[in-house]
Amino acid sequence: MTKKTISPIPSDAVVSAKGAARARSGHLWIYRSDVTQKPQAESGSVVRVVDHRGRFIARAHYGKESEITLRIVSKDDVEITRDFWLARLRAGARWRERVVSDADAYRLVHAEGDLLPGLIIDRYGDCFALQTLTRGMDSLKAMWAELLVEEFHPRLIVERNDAKVRQLEGLPMTNSLLYSAVGQTGGAMTSQAADEENKDKLPVYPTVAGDLFITENGIRFQIDLFEGQKTGAFLDQRENRAAAMRYARGRGLDCFSFQGSFALHMAKGCERVTAVDVSEPAIEGARRNAELNNVTNIEFVAANAFDLLRDFDDADERFDTIVLDPPAFAKNRGAVEAALRGYKEINLRALRLLNPGGVLITCSCSYHVGEELFLDMLAEAARDAGRAVQIVEKRAQSRDHPILLTVPETYYLKCIVARVMD
Ligand code: SAH
């Protein structure tokens, strides 16, 4: 049998055998080092990807500035049209209709997890926050805003493109209002510029920041679409917060609380809860959220959780339910060891602080600390704390943040529910 070779055309991207194998295994990324012939195409456009024999592999977004030079958008050799994208958006929306029933804020599109590399769309009631993290998706920003308007009739669409990863794609950091149903539309405006302009005229910015409320598991939260962390809230923990509510009893402790979202869930089952965050503005937000819900059994502390856990331990304080939801300690592979030390310290303290039968809900959103490493760390912490600990549940990010089996990077959030036996 002769192997057929077709000469690639200049607009195709040709990839090495290694790149081809990776793509055929289901991963959606092809690195620069695996591109043997750059396509003659504009950065941000969709190109055909072929192997060294010219055989078709996929259609992909080309980002010539990025180490991840190609991001596969389709395994079929089809034109990538507006209708193609609309079908993906609708597929994403249909899944959320099935799995989100307890909240009006959720992730509508989770990038690679929804076969839409580089695109994040979060929904907060009738407002949407968009992140376009690659050249390809960035060039489609206006189209995504249009599709959202047609499909969902939103009040506001903002772009939260202040994510650092955009710099790796050669994209600027910018927050702007993309659409407002009350008139002010379009025009790239940085957050700072919006502040400036806002001083005397625009009614839009305070509208965004001031009166957006969402409901999650029956609890109300105020959201700041322009300034809040991520796109305004940590939506990926929604189902884990509901889990924390089910386990909550006795005295509760919510470490790394941000705006009190775990604490407010725990307050339903606990007699009292202490919520800790190092950021004063976050704790202020948490206080406001408690007032909004007429919740009075939470004590708010602006402090370093590492110090506070040690102080509680020194003072022989005891708790029945503890949540640990720190920021990603390992932002890259090189930081894993130091991160594990950090995780171990807080988990060891938390396990010591629990009464017999007490429950620890412990999370890590560091992709580089995988589930196995995280569980090994927890086992060491339990051993050093001298406690027998049961794993009650292994949880992950909420189902509106789908994990694509063949793209391990889409599984980043671990949430282990553990119970101290004695
Ligand atoms: N649990 C929150 C999200 C937490 S994000 C939720 O479900 O919404 C991580 C938080 O940890 C941030 O608010 C950050 O301000 C806080 N943080 C970072 N380092 C900290 C430290 N050393 N001590 C206490 N809080 C810290």
Short mmCIF file of C-alpha atoms and ligand atoms in Angstrom, two decimals:
data_model
loop_
_atom_site.label_atom_id
_atom_site.label_comp_id
_atom_site.label_asym_id
_atom_site.label_seq_id
_atom_site.Cartn_x
_atom_site.Cartn_y
_atom_site.Cartn_z
CA MET A 1 0.00 0.00 0.00
CA THR A 2 1.38 3.40 -0.89
CA LYS A 3 0.99 6.22 1.55
CA LYS A 4 -0.67 9.15 -0.09
CA THR A 5 0.97 12.49 0.29
CA ILE A 6 -0.84 15.69 -0.56
CA SER A 7 1.22 18.87 -0.63
CA PRO A 8 -0.07 21.30 1.91
CA ILE A 9 -1.28 24.64 0.65
CA PRO A 10 0.36 27.77 2.11
CA SER A 11 -2.69 28.72 4.18
CA ASP A 12 -2.58 25.35 6.00
CA ALA A 13 -0.70 24.83 9.23
CA VAL A 14 1.49 21.74 9.05
CA VAL A 15 2.25 19.94 12.29
CA SER A 16 4.82 17.37 13.36
CA ALA A 17 4.01 13.74 14.04
CA LYS A 18 3.99 14.53 17.75
CA GLY A 19 1.57 17.43 17.29
CA ALA A 20 -0.64 15.31 15.06
CA ALA A 21 -0.72 12.46 17.60
CA ARG A 22 -1.65 14.84 20.38
CA ALA A 23 -4.45 16.36 18.35
CA ARG A 24 -5.72 12.92 17.34
CA SER A 25 -5.72 11.89 21.02
CA GLY A 26 -8.31 14.58 21.63
CA HIS A 27 -6.26 17.42 23.04
CA LEU A 28 -7.18 20.80 21.59
CA TRP A 29 -3.80 22.53 21.86
CA ILE A 30 -0.87 22.40 19.46
CA TYR A 31 2.33 24.06 20.61
CA ARG A 32 4.52 26.29 18.49
CA SER A 33 7.32 23.70 18.58
CA ASP A 34 5.01 21.19 16.87
CA VAL A 35 4.12 23.51 14.01
CA THR A 36 6.52 22.67 11.16
CA GLN A 37 4.98 25.06 8.64
CA LYS A 38 3.30 28.22 9.82
CA PRO A 39 0.13 29.02 7.93
CA GLN A 40 0.09 32.06 5.71
CA ALA A 41 -2.84 33.48 7.56
CA GLU A 42 -3.64 36.29 9.92
CA SER A 43 -3.26 35.70 13.61
CA GLY A 44 -6.73 35.05 15.00
CA SER A 45 -8.13 33.41 11.90
CA VAL A 46 -9.30 29.83 11.53
CA VAL A 47 -6.85 27.64 9.59
CA ARG A 48 -6.78 24.03 8.41
CA VAL A 49 -4.32 21.86 10.30
CA VAL A 50 -2.68 19.04 8.37
CA ASP A 51 0.01 16.47 9.12
CA HIS A 52 3.33 16.18 7.28
CA ARG A 53 1.62 14.15 4.55
CA GLY A 54 -0.98 16.85 4.06
CA ARG A 55 -3.78 14.83 5.66
CA PHE A 56 -6.46 16.87 7.37
CA ILE A 57 -6.47 16.86 11.18
CA ALA A 58 -8.63 19.74 12.32
CA ARG A 59 -9.66 23.34 11.95
CA ALA A 60 -8.05 25.57 14.52
CA HIS A 61 -7.67 29.13 15.68
CA TYR A 62 -4.22 30.40 14.81
CA GLY A 63 -2.50 32.61 17.38
CA LYS A 64 0.94 33.38 16.09
CA GLU A 65 1.98 35.25 19.25
CA SER A 66 1.17 32.33 21.54
CA GLU A 67 3.16 29.26 22.57
CA ILE A 68 -0.13 27.45 22.08
CA THR A 69 -0.16 28.40 18.43
CA LEU A 70 -3.15 26.36 17.33
CA ARG A 71 -6.36 25.72 19.24
CA ILE A 72 -8.63 23.19 17.64
CA VAL A 73 -12.19 24.28 17.12
CA SER A 74 -13.43 21.43 14.92
CA LYS A 75 -12.35 17.92 13.97
CA ASP A 76 -14.45 18.23 10.80
CA ASP A 77 -13.27 19.93 7.66
CA VAL A 78 -16.14 22.40 7.64
CA GLU A 79 -16.40 26.16 7.24
CA ILE A 80 -16.38 27.80 10.65
CA THR A 81 -19.34 30.14 10.34
CA ARG A 82 -21.47 32.21 12.67
CA ASP A 83 -23.97 29.33 12.71
CA PHE A 84 -21.21 26.95 13.74
CA TRP A 85 -20.48 29.09 16.80
CA LEU A 86 -24.16 29.58 17.54
CA ALA A 87 -24.66 25.81 17.62
CA ARG A 88 -21.84 25.46 20.17
CA LEU A 89 -23.31 28.26 22.30
CA ARG A 90 -26.73 26.64 22.25
CA ALA A 91 -25.27 23.25 23.16
CA GLY A 92 -23.60 24.91 26.15
CA ALA A 93 -26.84 26.62 27.16
CA ARG A 94 -28.81 23.36 26.93
CA TRP A 95 -26.42 21.63 29.33
CA ARG A 96 -26.76 24.45 31.86
CA GLU A 97 -30.53 24.17 31.68
CA ARG A 98 -30.12 20.59 32.86
CA VAL A 99 -27.58 21.09 35.61
CA VAL A 100 -28.23 24.54 37.05
CA SER A 101 -31.47 24.86 38.94
CA ASP A 102 -30.35 26.44 42.16
CA ALA A 103 -28.94 29.73 40.90
CA ASP A 104 -29.34 32.52 38.36
CA ALA A 105 -25.56 32.92 38.02
CA TYR A 106 -23.48 30.28 36.31
CA ARG A 107 -20.86 29.70 33.64
CA LEU A 108 -22.52 29.46 30.26
CA VAL A 109 -19.33 28.68 28.33
CA HIS A 110 -16.26 27.06 29.88
CA ALA A 111 -13.73 27.41 27.09
CA GLU A 112 -12.09 24.09 26.11
CA GLY A 113 -14.58 22.27 28.36
CA ASP A 114 -17.30 23.32 25.92
CA LEU A 115 -15.11 22.91 22.81
CA LEU A 116 -14.77 26.69 22.64
CA PRO A 117 -11.07 27.25 23.39
CA GLY A 118 -10.32 30.60 24.94
CA LEU A 119 -13.93 31.67 25.47
CA ILE A 120 -15.52 32.16 28.85
CA ILE A 121 -19.05 33.47 29.29
CA ASP A 122 -20.47 33.89 32.77
CA ARG A 123 -24.08 34.74 33.33
CA TYR A 124 -25.24 36.84 36.27
CA GLY A 125 -29.01 37.02 35.96
CA ASP A 126 -29.66 39.22 32.94
CA CYS A 127 -26.02 40.39 32.72
CA PHE A 128 -23.19 38.57 30.98
CA ALA A 129 -19.42 38.75 31.42
CA LEU A 130 -17.22 37.66 28.56
CA GLN A 131 -13.55 36.72 28.48
CA THR A 132 -11.81 36.16 25.17
CA LEU A 133 -8.45 34.70 26.07
CA THR A 134 -7.03 33.92 22.62
CA ARG A 135 -6.51 35.89 19.39
CA GLY A 136 -9.12 33.81 17.66
CA MET A 137 -11.83 34.32 20.24
CA ASP A 138 -10.86 37.95 20.71
CA SER A 139 -11.44 38.66 17.04
CA LEU A 140 -14.97 37.24 17.45
CA LYS A 141 -15.87 39.40 20.44
CA ALA A 142 -18.48 41.48 18.62
CA MET A 143 -20.08 38.33 17.20
CA TRP A 144 -20.33 36.71 20.63
CA ALA A 145 -21.96 39.83 22.02
CA GLU A 146 -24.46 39.78 19.13
CA LEU A 147 -25.26 36.12 19.65
CA LEU A 148 -25.84 36.70 23.35
CA VAL A 149 -28.20 39.58 22.59
CA GLU A 150 -30.15 37.45 20.13
CA GLU A 151 -30.34 34.40 22.35
CA PHE A 152 -30.77 35.88 25.82
CA HIS A 153 -31.87 39.55 25.50
CA PRO A 154 -29.48 40.67 28.23
CA ARG A 155 -29.42 43.94 30.12
CA LEU A 156 -25.64 44.24 29.97
CA ILE A 157 -22.64 42.51 28.45
CA VAL A 158 -19.19 43.38 29.72
CA GLU A 159 -15.81 42.06 28.70
CA ARG A 160 -13.61 41.13 31.64
CA ASN A 161 -10.46 40.93 29.64
CA ASP A 162 -8.14 41.86 32.48
CA ALA A 163 -6.93 38.25 32.79
CA LYS A 164 -3.13 38.01 32.80
CA VAL A 165 -3.09 35.05 30.39
CA ARG A 166 -4.09 37.45 27.62
CA GLN A 167 -0.58 38.87 27.72
CA LEU A 168 0.78 35.51 26.57
CA GLU A 169 -1.37 35.91 23.46
CA GLY A 170 -0.19 39.46 22.79
CA LEU A 171 -3.59 40.82 23.78
CA PRO A 172 -4.15 43.97 25.87
CA MET A 173 -5.76 43.95 29.29
CA THR A 174 -9.09 45.71 29.05
CA ASN A 175 -12.47 45.80 30.73
CA SER A 176 -15.27 47.38 28.79
CA LEU A 177 -18.96 47.57 28.32
CA LEU A 178 -19.85 45.70 25.13
CA TYR A 179 -23.60 46.14 25.24
CA SER A 180 -26.27 47.76 27.33
CA ALA A 181 -29.97 47.38 26.69
CA VAL A 182 -30.50 50.91 27.95
CA GLY A 183 -28.53 52.53 25.18
CA GLN A 184 -24.81 52.80 25.80
CA THR A 185 -23.29 50.29 23.45
CA GLY A 186 -19.82 49.27 22.37
CA GLY A 187 -16.62 51.21 22.44
CA ALA A 188 -13.65 49.64 24.10
CA MET A 189 -13.23 51.30 27.43
CA THR A 190 -10.70 50.27 29.97
CA SER A 191 -11.89 50.00 33.51
CA GLN A 192 -9.84 53.03 34.44
CA ALA A 193 -11.09 55.02 31.48
CA ALA A 194 -14.62 54.05 32.43
CA ASP A 195 -13.97 55.41 35.91
CA GLU A 196 -12.65 58.66 34.48
CA GLU A 197 -15.54 59.17 32.10
CA ASN A 198 -17.97 58.06 34.69
CA LYS A 199 -17.08 60.94 36.97
CA ASP A 200 -19.36 63.35 35.21
CA LYS A 201 -21.56 61.63 32.71
CA LEU A 202 -21.93 57.93 32.10
CA PRO A 203 -24.76 56.40 34.09
CA VAL A 204 -23.66 52.97 32.94
CA TYR A 205 -20.71 52.14 35.14
CA PRO A 206 -22.44 52.51 38.50
CA THR A 207 -25.30 50.48 37.09
CA VAL A 208 -22.85 47.68 36.45
CA ALA A 209 -21.11 47.93 39.77
CA GLY A 210 -23.96 48.85 42.03
CA ASP A 211 -27.24 47.11 41.50
CA LEU A 212 -26.46 43.63 40.29
CA PHE A 213 -27.68 40.93 42.60
CA ILE A 214 -27.75 37.21 42.07
CA THR A 215 -29.34 34.35 43.99
CA GLU A 216 -27.58 31.08 44.70
CA ASN A 217 -29.19 28.32 46.75
CA GLY A 218 -31.69 30.87 48.03
CA ILE A 219 -28.96 33.29 49.17
CA ARG A 220 -28.52 36.72 47.60
CA PHE A 221 -25.17 38.20 46.64
CA GLN A 222 -24.12 41.54 45.26
CA ILE A 223 -21.85 41.29 42.23
CA ASP A 224 -19.38 43.80 40.84
CA LEU A 225 -18.99 42.89 37.20
CA PHE A 226 -16.10 45.26 36.53
CA GLU A 227 -13.98 44.91 39.63
CA GLY A 228 -14.91 41.60 41.29
CA GLN A 229 -12.46 38.71 41.21
CA LYS A 230 -12.62 36.46 38.14
CA THR A 231 -15.69 37.85 36.34
CA GLY A 232 -17.39 38.87 39.59
CA ALA A 233 -17.74 35.67 41.60
CA PHE A 234 -16.29 32.19 42.07
CA LEU A 235 -19.05 30.39 40.23
CA ASP A 236 -17.02 27.19 40.04
CA GLN A 237 -17.70 26.54 43.74
CA ARG A 238 -21.48 26.80 43.54
CA GLU A 239 -22.23 23.10 44.00
CA ASN A 240 -19.54 22.79 46.67
CA ARG A 241 -21.13 25.61 48.61
CA ALA A 242 -24.42 23.72 48.47
CA ALA A 243 -22.52 20.69 49.78
CA ALA A 244 -21.02 22.78 52.59
CA MET A 245 -24.52 23.86 53.52
CA ARG A 246 -25.54 20.20 53.89
CA TYR A 247 -22.59 19.39 56.17
CA ALA A 248 -22.74 22.61 58.20
CA ARG A 249 -23.36 22.25 61.91
CA GLY A 250 -22.04 23.51 65.24
CA ARG A 251 -19.30 26.10 65.00
CA GLY A 252 -18.16 26.92 61.48
CA LEU A 253 -15.03 28.45 60.00
CA ASP A 254 -14.75 29.72 56.42
CA CYS A 255 -11.13 30.45 55.50
CA PHE A 256 -10.39 32.46 52.34
CA SER A 257 -13.96 33.61 52.36
CA PHE A 258 -13.84 36.39 49.71
CA GLN A 259 -17.34 37.88 49.91
CA GLY A 260 -18.62 35.33 52.38
CA SER A 261 -20.25 32.90 50.00
CA PHE A 262 -19.33 29.67 51.81
CA ALA A 263 -19.93 31.35 55.18
CA LEU A 264 -23.45 32.39 54.19
CA HIS A 265 -24.22 28.83 53.15
CA MET A 266 -22.75 27.45 56.37
CA ALA A 267 -24.70 29.94 58.45
CA LYS A 268 -27.87 28.01 57.56
CA GLY A 269 -26.71 24.92 59.46
CA CYS A 270 -24.13 26.25 61.93
CA GLU A 271 -24.85 28.02 65.19
CA ARG A 272 -22.20 30.54 64.33
CA VAL A 273 -19.58 30.98 61.65
CA THR A 274 -16.27 32.82 61.47
CA ALA A 275 -15.40 34.12 58.00
CA VAL A 276 -11.79 35.06 57.28
CA ASP A 277 -10.19 36.84 54.36
CA VAL A 278 -6.99 38.83 54.16
CA SER A 279 -8.64 41.48 51.98
CA GLU A 280 -10.54 44.24 53.80
CA PRO A 281 -12.71 45.07 50.78
CA ALA A 282 -13.63 41.38 50.43
CA ILE A 283 -14.67 41.25 54.10
CA GLU A 284 -16.65 44.47 53.62
CA GLY A 285 -18.46 42.80 50.72
CA ALA A 286 -19.07 39.73 52.87
CA ARG A 287 -20.62 41.91 55.59
CA ARG A 288 -22.89 43.57 53.04
CA ASN A 289 -23.98 40.19 51.72
CA ALA A 290 -24.82 39.02 55.25
CA GLU A 291 -26.93 42.16 55.78
CA LEU A 292 -28.63 41.61 52.47
CA ASN A 293 -29.77 38.21 53.73
CA ASN A 294 -30.50 39.31 57.31
CA VAL A 295 -27.92 36.84 58.56
CA THR A 296 -26.54 37.65 61.99
CA ASN A 297 -24.60 34.55 63.04
CA ILE A 298 -21.40 35.28 61.08
CA GLU A 299 -18.37 36.99 62.54
CA PHE A 300 -16.10 38.59 59.95
CA VAL A 301 -12.35 38.80 60.35
CA ALA A 302 -9.92 40.53 58.00
CA ALA A 303 -6.74 38.54 58.66
CA ASN A 304 -4.19 36.21 57.19
CA ALA A 305 -5.76 32.75 57.42
CA PHE A 306 -2.38 31.11 58.10
CA ASP A 307 -1.93 33.28 61.20
CA LEU A 308 -5.50 32.97 62.36
CA LEU A 309 -5.51 29.17 62.09
CA ARG A 310 -2.34 29.09 64.20
CA ASP A 311 -3.82 31.48 66.75
CA PHE A 312 -6.98 29.39 67.03
CA ASP A 313 -4.86 26.29 67.49
CA ASP A 314 -2.74 27.97 70.18
CA ALA A 315 -5.89 29.09 71.95
CA ASP A 316 -7.43 25.58 71.79
CA GLU A 317 -10.45 26.82 69.87
CA ARG A 318 -12.55 24.05 68.31
CA PHE A 319 -14.84 23.88 65.29
CA ASP A 320 -17.30 21.42 63.75
CA THR A 321 -17.25 22.49 60.10
CA ILE A 322 -14.29 24.09 58.35
CA VAL A 323 -13.96 25.27 54.75
CA LEU A 324 -10.57 25.95 53.18
CA ASP A 325 -10.79 27.61 49.77
CA PRO A 326 -7.44 29.33 49.20
CA PRO A 327 -6.34 30.98 45.97
CA ALA A 328 -4.23 28.82 43.61
CA PHE A 329 -0.95 28.38 45.50
CA ALA A 330 0.73 26.81 42.44
CA LYS A 331 0.37 29.01 39.40
CA ASN A 332 2.96 26.93 37.50
CA ARG A 333 4.75 23.60 37.69
CA GLY A 334 7.75 25.10 39.42
CA ALA A 335 5.63 26.30 42.31
CA VAL A 336 4.16 22.90 43.20
CA GLU A 337 6.46 22.05 46.10
CA ALA A 338 6.01 25.35 47.87
CA ALA A 339 2.27 25.14 47.20
CA LEU A 340 2.07 21.70 48.82
CA ARG A 341 3.77 23.06 51.92
CA GLY A 342 1.16 25.82 52.06
CA TYR A 343 -1.73 23.41 51.57
CA LYS A 344 -0.33 21.09 54.18
CA GLU A 345 0.04 23.81 56.75
CA ILE A 346 -3.55 25.01 56.55
CA ASN A 347 -5.00 21.51 56.28
CA LEU A 348 -2.97 20.27 59.24
CA ARG A 349 -4.17 23.18 61.36
CA ALA A 350 -7.76 22.74 60.24
CA LEU A 351 -7.74 19.01 61.06
CA ARG A 352 -6.34 19.77 64.52
CA LEU A 353 -9.05 22.35 65.10
CA LEU A 354 -11.95 20.00 64.36
CA ASN A 355 -13.98 18.34 67.09
CA PRO A 356 -14.45 14.57 66.75
CA GLY A 357 -16.95 14.00 63.93
CA GLY A 358 -16.13 17.42 62.50
CA VAL A 359 -16.07 17.96 58.75
CA LEU A 360 -13.40 19.62 56.63
CA ILE A 361 -14.25 20.84 53.14
CA THR A 362 -10.87 21.47 51.57
CA CYS A 363 -10.25 22.83 48.09
CA SER A 364 -7.44 23.48 45.66
CA CYS A 365 -7.89 25.30 42.37
CA SER A 366 -4.23 24.77 41.35
CA TYR A 367 -4.29 22.71 38.17
CA HIS A 368 -0.65 21.78 38.77
CA VAL A 369 -1.51 20.16 42.09
CA GLY A 370 -3.50 17.23 40.78
CA GLU A 371 -6.00 15.17 42.73
CA GLU A 372 -3.47 12.52 43.70
CA LEU A 373 -0.93 15.02 45.02
CA PHE A 374 -3.66 16.83 46.89
CA LEU A 375 -4.86 13.63 48.57
CA ASP A 376 -1.26 12.65 49.45
CA MET A 377 -0.82 16.05 51.06
CA LEU A 378 -4.05 15.60 53.02
CA ALA A 379 -2.98 12.15 54.20
CA GLU A 380 0.28 13.61 55.49
CA ALA A 381 -1.56 16.39 57.23
CA ALA A 382 -3.91 13.88 58.89
CA ARG A 383 -0.98 11.75 59.99
CA ASP A 384 0.88 14.75 61.43
CA ALA A 385 -2.28 15.94 63.14
CA GLY A 386 -2.66 12.47 64.66
CA ARG A 387 -6.26 12.20 63.44
CA ALA A 388 -8.07 9.34 61.70
CA VAL A 389 -9.80 10.93 58.75
CA GLN A 390 -12.44 9.59 56.38
CA ILE A 391 -12.89 10.84 52.84
CA VAL A 392 -16.60 11.45 52.60
CA GLU A 393 -16.78 12.93 49.11
CA LYS A 394 -14.47 13.76 46.24
CA ARG A 395 -15.86 16.73 44.44
CA ALA A 396 -14.72 19.01 41.62
CA GLN A 397 -15.74 22.25 39.98
CA SER A 398 -19.48 22.63 39.39
CA ARG A 399 -20.99 20.97 36.34
CA ASP A 400 -21.37 24.26 34.50
CA HIS A 401 -17.53 24.18 34.29
CA PRO A 402 -17.31 20.95 32.27
CA ILE A 403 -14.15 18.89 32.26
CA LEU A 404 -13.16 17.69 28.80
CA LEU A 405 -11.71 14.23 29.34
CA THR A 406 -8.99 14.65 26.72
CA VAL A 407 -7.90 18.10 27.95
CA PRO A 408 -6.69 17.52 31.52
CA GLU A 409 -6.16 21.27 31.99
CA THR A 410 -9.95 21.69 32.15
CA TYR A 411 -10.02 19.80 35.49
CA TYR A 412 -8.54 22.21 37.99
CA LEU A 413 -10.70 22.41 41.08
CA LYS A 414 -10.51 19.68 43.70
CA CYS A 415 -12.84 19.72 46.69
CA ILE A 416 -12.46 16.99 49.26
CA VAL A 417 -14.96 16.52 52.06
CA ALA A 418 -13.24 14.78 54.95
CA ARG A 419 -14.47 13.76 58.38
CA VAL A 420 -12.35 13.52 61.50
CA MET A 421 -13.21 10.34 63.38
CA ASP A 422 -11.60 10.77 66.76
N1 SAH B 1 -14.33 31.03 48.92
C1 SAH B 1 -14.56 32.13 47.98
C2 SAH B 1 -13.44 32.31 47.01
C3 SAH B 1 -12.08 32.46 47.62
S1 SAH B 1 -10.89 33.11 46.56
C4 SAH B 1 -15.88 31.93 47.28
O1 SAH B 1 -16.41 30.81 47.25
O2 SAH B 1 -16.40 32.88 46.72
C5 SAH B 1 -9.52 33.25 47.58
C6 SAH B 1 -9.59 34.36 48.60
O3 SAH B 1 -8.46 34.19 49.45
C7 SAH B 1 -9.50 35.77 48.07
O4 SAH B 1 -10.63 36.50 48.46
C8 SAH B 1 -8.23 36.36 48.73
O5 SAH B 1 -8.39 37.71 49.17
C9 SAH B 1 -8.04 35.46 49.91
N2 SAH B 1 -6.69 35.29 50.44
C10 SAH B 1 -5.53 35.16 49.76
N3 SAH B 1 -4.51 34.93 50.61
C11 SAH B 1 -5.04 34.90 51.86
C12 SAH B 1 -4.50 34.68 53.17
N4 SAH B 1 -3.20 34.44 53.35
N5 SAH B 1 -5.36 34.71 54.21
C13 SAH B 1 -6.67 34.93 54.04
N6 SAH B 1 -7.23 35.15 52.83
C14 SAH B 1 -6.43 35.13 51.75
#
